[in-house]
Amino acid sequence: MDFHVRACGSAKLGVGEEDMDIRRGPWTAEEDTLLMNHITLHGEGRWNSVARCAGLKRTGKSCRLRWLNYLRPDVRRGNITLKEQLLILELHSQWGNRWSKIAQYLPGRTDNEIKNYWRTRVQKQAKQLKCDVNSKQFRDAMRYVWIPRLMERIRATSESHSDQPTMEYSTTTDCGGVTLDPGQVHASGSDPIDPYFMPAVSSGTPSDSSEAQISDLTECYDFSGSNYPNESTNGSGFCPQGVDIQQAFEHGFGGGDTLDSLWNEENLSFLQQQLCDEI
DNA sequence: AATCCAATCAACCGCATCCCG
DNA sequence: TCGGGATGCGGTTGATTGGAT
């Protein structure tokens, strides 16, 4: 496939780009090398001149995106972990689609990656549940079912591996300068839970034992049909004790005081510490 | 083996904001 | 203060991949 196209329509291109042959589409290894070498020598910034000086027939924007989302040495690759999922849930509940801001709290993750995660996993779940991702129904399902379960899984994983050093992401040792401050995560004086909660879904491989992924929300129960398995039927413990999922989903989750306690400052601090420890 | 389909994610686009002369 | 270029951000698209049939 030939991505080497003649740029047409100057409105879509920056100044100085109108008369160039602009390459689009996937980057080649050669282009990656050119860009990396240039940034190694001259640093980031001035992306239009980076593109020009590096001999790349790309826009400055394209170079910037490639560097930030792929070539940057501290970019973290691989599945979104349980802890990262939980952080995304919480941060999105506060900031909405402020992907770059959310990404600041997940060292090594890019806004693009988080955005893709949200769209492909979370919105898919809402769609399968036949409700809007921003609906109270969906938020409640996440709030009272998935978040507590996620917390339990994280704790369980942590405890079972407490005597072993985690090797995940062992290539980097710092937190990228990011301080995970609970005071920042929670607006003071506000209800810590008002999320557009979304499910954390299975994206890991079977061998990913240290960060075993939880199953899809829709695997646990089918909101759209008549089959609502619960704790007693599937034995997996996905449903917090004392919560009748079918009734709750059909008639509302109510106050949920006891479950609220699962999602508090202590748990957030724990999560953030875990995330920093493993990096 | 071939085809279809859904999921994923890299990359692009348009717009907003920042910065600087 | 203003205008233009550079940069950043969020939404969207489309190529690729892997699983199902």
Short mmCIF file of C-alpha atoms (C1' of nucleotides) in Angstrom, two decimals:
data_model
loop_
_atom_site.label_atom_id
_atom_site.label_comp_id
_atom_site.label_asym_id
_atom_site.label_seq_id
_atom_site.Cartn_x
_atom_site.Cartn_y
_atom_site.Cartn_z
CA MET A 1 0.00 0.00 0.00
CA ASP A 2 1.27 3.39 -0.90
CA PHE A 3 0.80 6.02 1.78
CA HIS A 4 2.95 8.47 -0.07
CA VAL A 5 0.29 10.85 -1.18
CA ARG A 6 0.32 14.34 -2.47
CA ALA A 7 -1.01 16.67 0.17
CA CYS A 8 -4.06 18.43 -1.09
CA GLY A 9 -5.89 21.25 0.60
CA SER A 10 -3.63 23.58 2.48
CA ALA A 11 -6.23 24.04 5.16
CA LYS A 12 -5.30 20.66 6.56
CA LEU A 13 -1.62 21.38 6.68
CA GLY A 14 0.56 23.75 8.56
CA VAL A 15 2.47 26.58 7.07
CA GLY A 16 5.34 25.42 4.94
CA GLU A 17 3.76 22.06 4.36
CA GLU A 18 1.54 22.91 1.43
CA ASP A 19 4.13 22.35 -1.24
CA MET A 20 5.74 19.27 0.19
CA ASP A 21 5.09 15.66 -0.47
CA ILE A 22 3.62 14.61 2.82
CA ARG A 23 3.73 11.02 3.90
CA ARG A 24 0.79 9.65 5.83
CA GLY A 25 -0.13 6.35 7.35
CA PRO A 26 1.98 3.93 9.35
CA TRP A 27 5.53 4.88 10.18
CA THR A 28 8.38 2.79 8.83
CA ALA A 29 11.35 1.63 10.88
CA GLU A 30 13.52 3.97 8.86
CA GLU A 31 11.37 6.95 9.73
CA ASP A 32 11.36 5.96 13.38
CA THR A 33 15.14 5.82 13.35
CA LEU A 34 15.42 9.21 11.71
CA LEU A 35 13.10 10.76 14.25
CA MET A 36 14.74 9.13 17.25
CA ASN A 37 18.21 10.07 16.11
CA HIS A 38 17.19 13.66 15.60
CA ILE A 39 15.52 13.96 18.99
CA THR A 40 18.45 12.27 20.69
CA LEU A 41 20.76 14.87 19.23
CA HIS A 42 18.60 17.95 19.38
CA GLY A 43 15.80 17.26 21.81
CA GLU A 44 12.06 17.65 21.50
CA GLY A 45 10.08 20.68 20.49
CA ARG A 46 9.71 22.77 17.34
CA TRP A 47 8.10 19.83 15.66
CA ASN A 48 7.82 21.35 12.23
CA SER A 49 11.54 21.95 12.15
CA VAL A 50 12.14 18.49 13.61
CA ALA A 51 10.28 17.00 10.67
CA ARG A 52 12.19 19.15 8.23
CA CYS A 53 15.64 18.78 9.70
CA ALA A 54 15.32 15.06 10.28
CA GLY A 55 14.57 14.60 6.62
CA LEU A 56 11.11 13.28 7.30
CA LYS A 57 8.31 13.95 4.88
CA ARG A 58 5.88 14.15 7.74
CA THR A 59 4.04 16.97 9.39
CA GLY A 60 5.30 18.28 12.69
CA LYS A 61 2.14 17.05 14.27
CA SER A 62 2.71 13.57 12.99
CA CYS A 63 6.26 13.55 14.35
CA ARG A 64 5.10 14.77 17.73
CA LEU A 65 2.42 12.11 17.95
CA ARG A 66 4.76 9.36 16.90
CA TRP A 67 7.30 10.39 19.49
CA LEU A 68 4.89 10.86 22.36
CA ASN A 69 2.79 7.79 21.77
CA TYR A 70 5.36 5.31 20.57
CA LEU A 71 9.02 6.21 20.41
CA ARG A 72 9.48 7.96 23.74
CA PRO A 73 11.70 5.69 25.87
CA ASP A 74 9.44 5.81 28.92
CA VAL A 75 6.32 4.75 27.09
CA ARG A 76 4.79 1.82 28.87
CA ARG A 77 3.45 -0.90 26.67
CA GLY A 78 1.21 -3.84 27.36
CA ASN A 79 -2.09 -4.40 29.03
CA ILE A 80 -3.68 -1.88 31.31
CA THR A 81 -3.32 -3.37 34.77
CA LEU A 82 -6.05 -3.67 37.35
CA LYS A 83 -4.62 -0.81 39.30
CA GLU A 84 -4.39 1.36 36.25
CA GLN A 85 -7.96 0.50 35.36
CA LEU A 86 -9.08 1.54 38.78
CA LEU A 87 -7.21 4.81 38.58
CA ILE A 88 -8.69 5.53 35.18
CA LEU A 89 -12.16 4.94 36.58
CA GLU A 90 -11.64 7.30 39.43
CA LEU A 91 -9.90 10.01 37.47
CA HIS A 92 -12.40 9.90 34.64
CA SER A 93 -15.18 10.27 37.15
CA GLN A 94 -13.69 13.58 38.15
CA TRP A 95 -12.39 14.97 34.93
CA GLY A 96 -14.41 13.29 32.23
CA ASN A 97 -12.67 12.96 28.89
CA ARG A 98 -9.60 14.90 29.95
CA TRP A 99 -7.36 12.17 28.66
CA SER A 100 -4.08 13.99 28.85
CA LYS A 101 -4.75 14.98 32.43
CA ILE A 102 -5.67 11.44 33.37
CA ALA A 103 -2.54 10.20 31.63
CA GLN A 104 -0.40 12.34 33.89
CA TYR A 105 -1.35 10.07 36.75
CA LEU A 106 -0.48 6.88 34.93
CA PRO A 107 3.24 7.11 34.30
CA GLY A 108 4.22 5.87 30.90
CA ARG A 109 0.68 5.67 29.60
CA THR A 110 -0.37 8.04 26.86
CA ASP A 111 -3.61 9.91 26.55
CA ASN A 112 -4.21 8.08 23.32
CA GLU A 113 -3.88 4.71 25.01
CA ILE A 114 -6.23 5.64 27.82
CA LYS A 115 -8.71 7.08 25.38
CA ASN A 116 -8.60 3.91 23.30
CA TYR A 117 -9.05 1.83 26.43
CA TRP A 118 -12.10 3.79 27.38
CA ARG A 119 -13.68 3.68 23.98
CA THR A 120 -12.98 0.07 23.17
CA ARG A 121 -13.56 -1.50 26.55
CA VAL A 122 -15.73 0.70 28.63
CA GLN A 123 -18.08 2.05 26.04
CA LYS A 124 -18.40 -1.42 24.62
CA GLN A 125 -19.59 -2.69 27.97
CA ALA A 126 -22.17 0.04 28.25
CA LYS A 127 -23.37 -0.80 24.78
CA GLN A 128 -23.67 -4.47 25.64
CA LEU A 129 -25.62 -3.56 28.73
CA LYS A 130 -27.88 -1.50 26.55
CA CYS A 131 -27.38 1.66 28.51
CA ASP A 132 -25.51 4.87 28.08
CA VAL A 133 -22.01 4.99 29.49
CA ASN A 134 -22.98 8.16 31.35
CA SER A 135 -26.28 6.87 32.63
CA LYS A 136 -26.92 6.47 36.31
CA GLN A 137 -27.73 2.85 35.66
CA PHE A 138 -24.33 2.14 34.24
CA ARG A 139 -22.52 4.25 36.81
CA ASP A 140 -24.25 2.42 39.60
CA ALA A 141 -23.37 -0.94 38.13
CA MET A 142 -19.76 0.08 38.11
CA ARG A 143 -19.91 1.73 41.47
CA TYR A 144 -21.52 -1.07 43.36
CA VAL A 145 -20.27 -4.09 41.50
CA TRP A 146 -17.11 -3.51 39.57
CA ILE A 147 -15.17 -1.10 41.65
CA PRO A 148 -15.45 -3.17 44.83
CA ARG A 149 -14.59 -6.28 42.91
CA LEU A 150 -11.63 -4.60 41.31
CA MET A 151 -10.42 -3.51 44.71
CA GLU A 152 -10.73 -7.01 46.03
CA ARG A 153 -8.82 -8.45 43.13
CA ILE A 154 -6.06 -5.92 43.52
CA ARG A 155 -5.76 -6.63 47.20
CA ALA A 156 -5.79 -10.37 46.61
CA THR A 157 -3.14 -10.11 43.93
CA SER A 158 -1.03 -7.89 46.11
CA GLU A 159 -1.22 -10.19 49.09
CA SER A 160 -0.48 -13.32 47.11
CA HIS A 161 2.63 -11.67 45.66
CA SER A 162 3.69 -9.77 48.70
CA ASP A 163 6.76 -11.92 49.19
CA GLN A 164 7.92 -11.70 45.62
CA PRO A 165 9.33 -8.73 43.82
CA THR A 166 7.24 -7.75 40.88
CA MET A 167 9.12 -7.88 37.62
CA GLU A 168 6.59 -5.99 35.66
CA TYR A 169 7.85 -2.81 34.06
CA SER A 170 11.18 -3.45 35.66
CA THR A 171 13.00 -1.57 32.94
CA THR A 172 12.24 1.72 34.56
CA THR A 173 12.58 2.72 38.14
CA ASP A 174 11.12 6.08 38.60
CA CYS A 175 7.55 7.29 38.56
CA GLY A 176 8.11 9.75 35.80
CA GLY A 177 8.02 12.54 38.31
CA VAL A 178 4.38 11.99 38.92
CA THR A 179 3.16 12.27 42.43
CA LEU A 180 -0.01 10.41 43.10
CA ASP A 181 -1.59 12.56 45.68
CA PRO A 182 -4.92 11.47 47.12
CA GLY A 183 -5.64 15.07 47.87
CA GLN A 184 -5.50 15.76 44.19
CA VAL A 185 -7.47 12.74 43.24
CA HIS A 186 -10.33 13.63 45.51
CA ALA A 187 -11.74 17.07 45.51
CA SER A 188 -11.77 18.00 49.13
CA GLY A 189 -15.12 17.93 50.76
CA SER A 190 -16.82 16.32 47.83
CA ASP A 191 -18.27 12.91 47.48
CA PRO A 192 -15.43 10.74 46.32
CA ILE A 193 -17.80 8.67 44.29
CA ASP A 194 -19.65 10.15 41.46
CA PRO A 195 -18.18 8.33 38.59
CA TYR A 196 -19.29 7.55 35.12
CA PHE A 197 -18.18 4.14 36.15
CA MET A 198 -17.16 1.73 33.51
CA PRO A 199 -16.07 -1.84 33.70
CA ALA A 200 -12.55 -2.97 33.81
CA VAL A 201 -12.38 -5.74 31.33
CA SER A 202 -10.28 -8.67 30.39
CA SER A 203 -7.40 -7.62 28.28
CA GLY A 204 -4.61 -9.65 29.73
CA THR A 205 -3.13 -12.86 28.57
CA PRO A 206 -3.65 -16.09 30.47
CA SER A 207 -0.02 -16.02 31.52
CA ASP A 208 -0.38 -12.60 33.04
CA SER A 209 -0.81 -14.07 36.47
CA SER A 210 0.44 -11.15 38.49
CA GLU A 211 -2.11 -8.87 36.97
CA ALA A 212 -4.90 -11.27 36.21
CA GLN A 213 -7.61 -9.45 34.40
CA ILE A 214 -11.11 -9.55 35.66
CA SER A 215 -13.80 -10.70 33.36
CA ASP A 216 -16.21 -8.48 31.53
CA LEU A 217 -19.16 -7.11 33.36
CA THR A 218 -21.39 -8.73 30.83
CA GLU A 219 -19.78 -12.07 31.52
CA CYS A 220 -21.02 -11.88 35.05
CA TYR A 221 -24.57 -11.16 34.27
CA ASP A 222 -26.67 -10.21 31.35
CA PHE A 223 -28.64 -7.10 32.10
CA SER A 224 -30.52 -7.28 28.88
CA GLY A 225 -31.91 -10.74 29.36
CA SER A 226 -33.50 -12.79 32.07
CA ASN A 227 -30.35 -14.47 33.25
CA TYR A 228 -28.70 -12.73 36.16
CA PRO A 229 -26.26 -15.08 37.77
CA ASN A 230 -25.14 -14.01 41.19
CA GLU A 231 -22.72 -14.95 43.87
CA SER A 232 -24.52 -18.12 44.69
CA THR A 233 -24.72 -19.31 41.15
CA ASN A 234 -21.34 -18.64 39.71
CA GLY A 235 -19.32 -18.89 42.86
CA SER A 236 -16.78 -16.42 41.60
CA GLY A 237 -17.61 -13.78 44.11
CA PHE A 238 -18.05 -10.99 41.67
CA CYS A 239 -21.03 -9.65 43.48
CA PRO A 240 -20.44 -7.83 46.73
CA GLN A 241 -22.09 -9.51 49.65
CA GLY A 242 -25.58 -8.43 50.34
CA VAL A 243 -26.24 -7.01 46.90
CA ASP A 244 -28.92 -8.54 44.77
CA ILE A 245 -27.71 -7.55 41.35
CA GLN A 246 -30.92 -8.25 39.53
CA GLN A 247 -33.04 -6.25 41.90
CA ALA A 248 -30.46 -3.56 42.24
CA PHE A 249 -30.10 -3.04 38.55
CA GLU A 250 -33.80 -3.14 37.90
CA HIS A 251 -34.85 -0.95 40.76
CA GLY A 252 -31.80 1.10 41.55
CA PHE A 253 -28.85 0.50 43.79
CA GLY A 254 -29.94 2.72 46.62
CA GLY A 255 -27.62 4.31 49.10
CA GLY A 256 -25.08 1.56 49.28
CA ASP A 257 -23.45 2.86 52.42
CA THR A 258 -21.64 -0.34 53.15
CA LEU A 259 -20.22 -0.51 49.68
CA ASP A 260 -19.16 3.07 49.66
CA SER A 261 -16.68 2.17 52.30
CA LEU A 262 -14.82 0.05 49.78
CA TRP A 263 -14.01 3.11 47.72
CA ASN A 264 -12.43 5.53 50.06
CA GLU A 265 -9.26 7.41 50.75
CA GLU A 266 -7.57 4.39 52.22
CA ASN A 267 -8.19 2.28 49.19
CA LEU A 268 -7.08 5.00 46.82
CA SER A 269 -3.88 5.52 48.72
CA PHE A 270 -3.29 1.82 48.66
CA LEU A 271 -3.87 1.70 44.93
CA GLN A 272 -1.58 4.60 44.22
CA GLN A 273 1.18 3.15 46.36
CA GLN A 274 0.87 -0.14 44.55
CA LEU A 275 1.08 1.55 41.19
CA CYS A 276 4.18 3.48 42.13
CA ASP A 277 5.81 0.43 43.67
CA GLU A 278 5.50 -1.63 40.57
CA ILE A 279 7.00 0.92 38.24
"C1'" DA B 1 -8.22 -22.99 3.55
"C1'" DA B 2 -11.04 -19.16 2.80
"C1'" DT B 3 -14.03 -15.75 4.31
"C1'" DC B 4 -16.25 -12.86 7.49
"C1'" DC B 5 -16.49 -10.05 11.43
"C1'" DA B 6 -15.35 -7.72 15.57
"C1'" DA B 7 -11.73 -5.75 18.41
"C1'" DT B 8 -7.79 -3.08 18.78
"C1'" DC B 9 -4.87 0.75 18.26
"C1'" DA B 10 -1.92 3.86 15.43
"C1'" DA B 11 -2.60 7.81 13.07
"C1'" DC B 12 -5.12 11.71 11.28
"C1'" DC B 13 -8.18 15.79 11.62
"C1'" DG B 14 -10.23 19.94 13.39
"C1'" DC B 15 -10.39 23.03 16.93
"C1'" DA B 16 -8.65 25.48 21.02
"C1'" DT B 17 -5.04 27.50 23.33
"C1'" DC B 18 -0.47 29.19 23.88
"C1'" DC B 19 3.41 31.85 22.56
"C1'" DC B 20 5.94 35.29 20.42
"C1'" DG B 21 7.07 39.11 17.43
"C1'" DT C 1 -3.18 44.58 21.52
"C1'" DC C 2 -3.21 41.78 17.63
"C1'" DG C 3 -2.18 38.30 14.34
"C1'" DG C 4 0.01 34.24 12.87
"C1'" DG C 5 2.44 30.10 13.77
"C1'" DA C 6 3.21 26.23 16.97
"C1'" DT C 7 1.51 23.06 20.04
"C1'" DG C 8 -1.83 20.31 22.58
"C1'" DC C 9 -6.14 17.94 23.02
"C1'" DG C 10 -10.16 15.17 22.05
"C1'" DG C 11 -12.83 12.88 18.48
"C1'" DT C 12 -12.73 9.91 14.66
"C1'" DT C 13 -11.04 6.88 11.09
"C1'" DG C 14 -9.16 3.02 8.98
"C1'" DA C 15 -5.58 -0.72 8.71
"C1'" DT C 16 -4.38 -4.76 10.96
"C1'" DT C 17 -5.11 -8.81 13.56
"C1'" DG C 18 -7.16 -12.71 15.50
"C1'" DG C 19 -11.07 -15.58 16.30
"C1'" DA C 20 -15.24 -17.73 14.54
"C1'" DT C 21 -17.62 -20.02 10.96
#
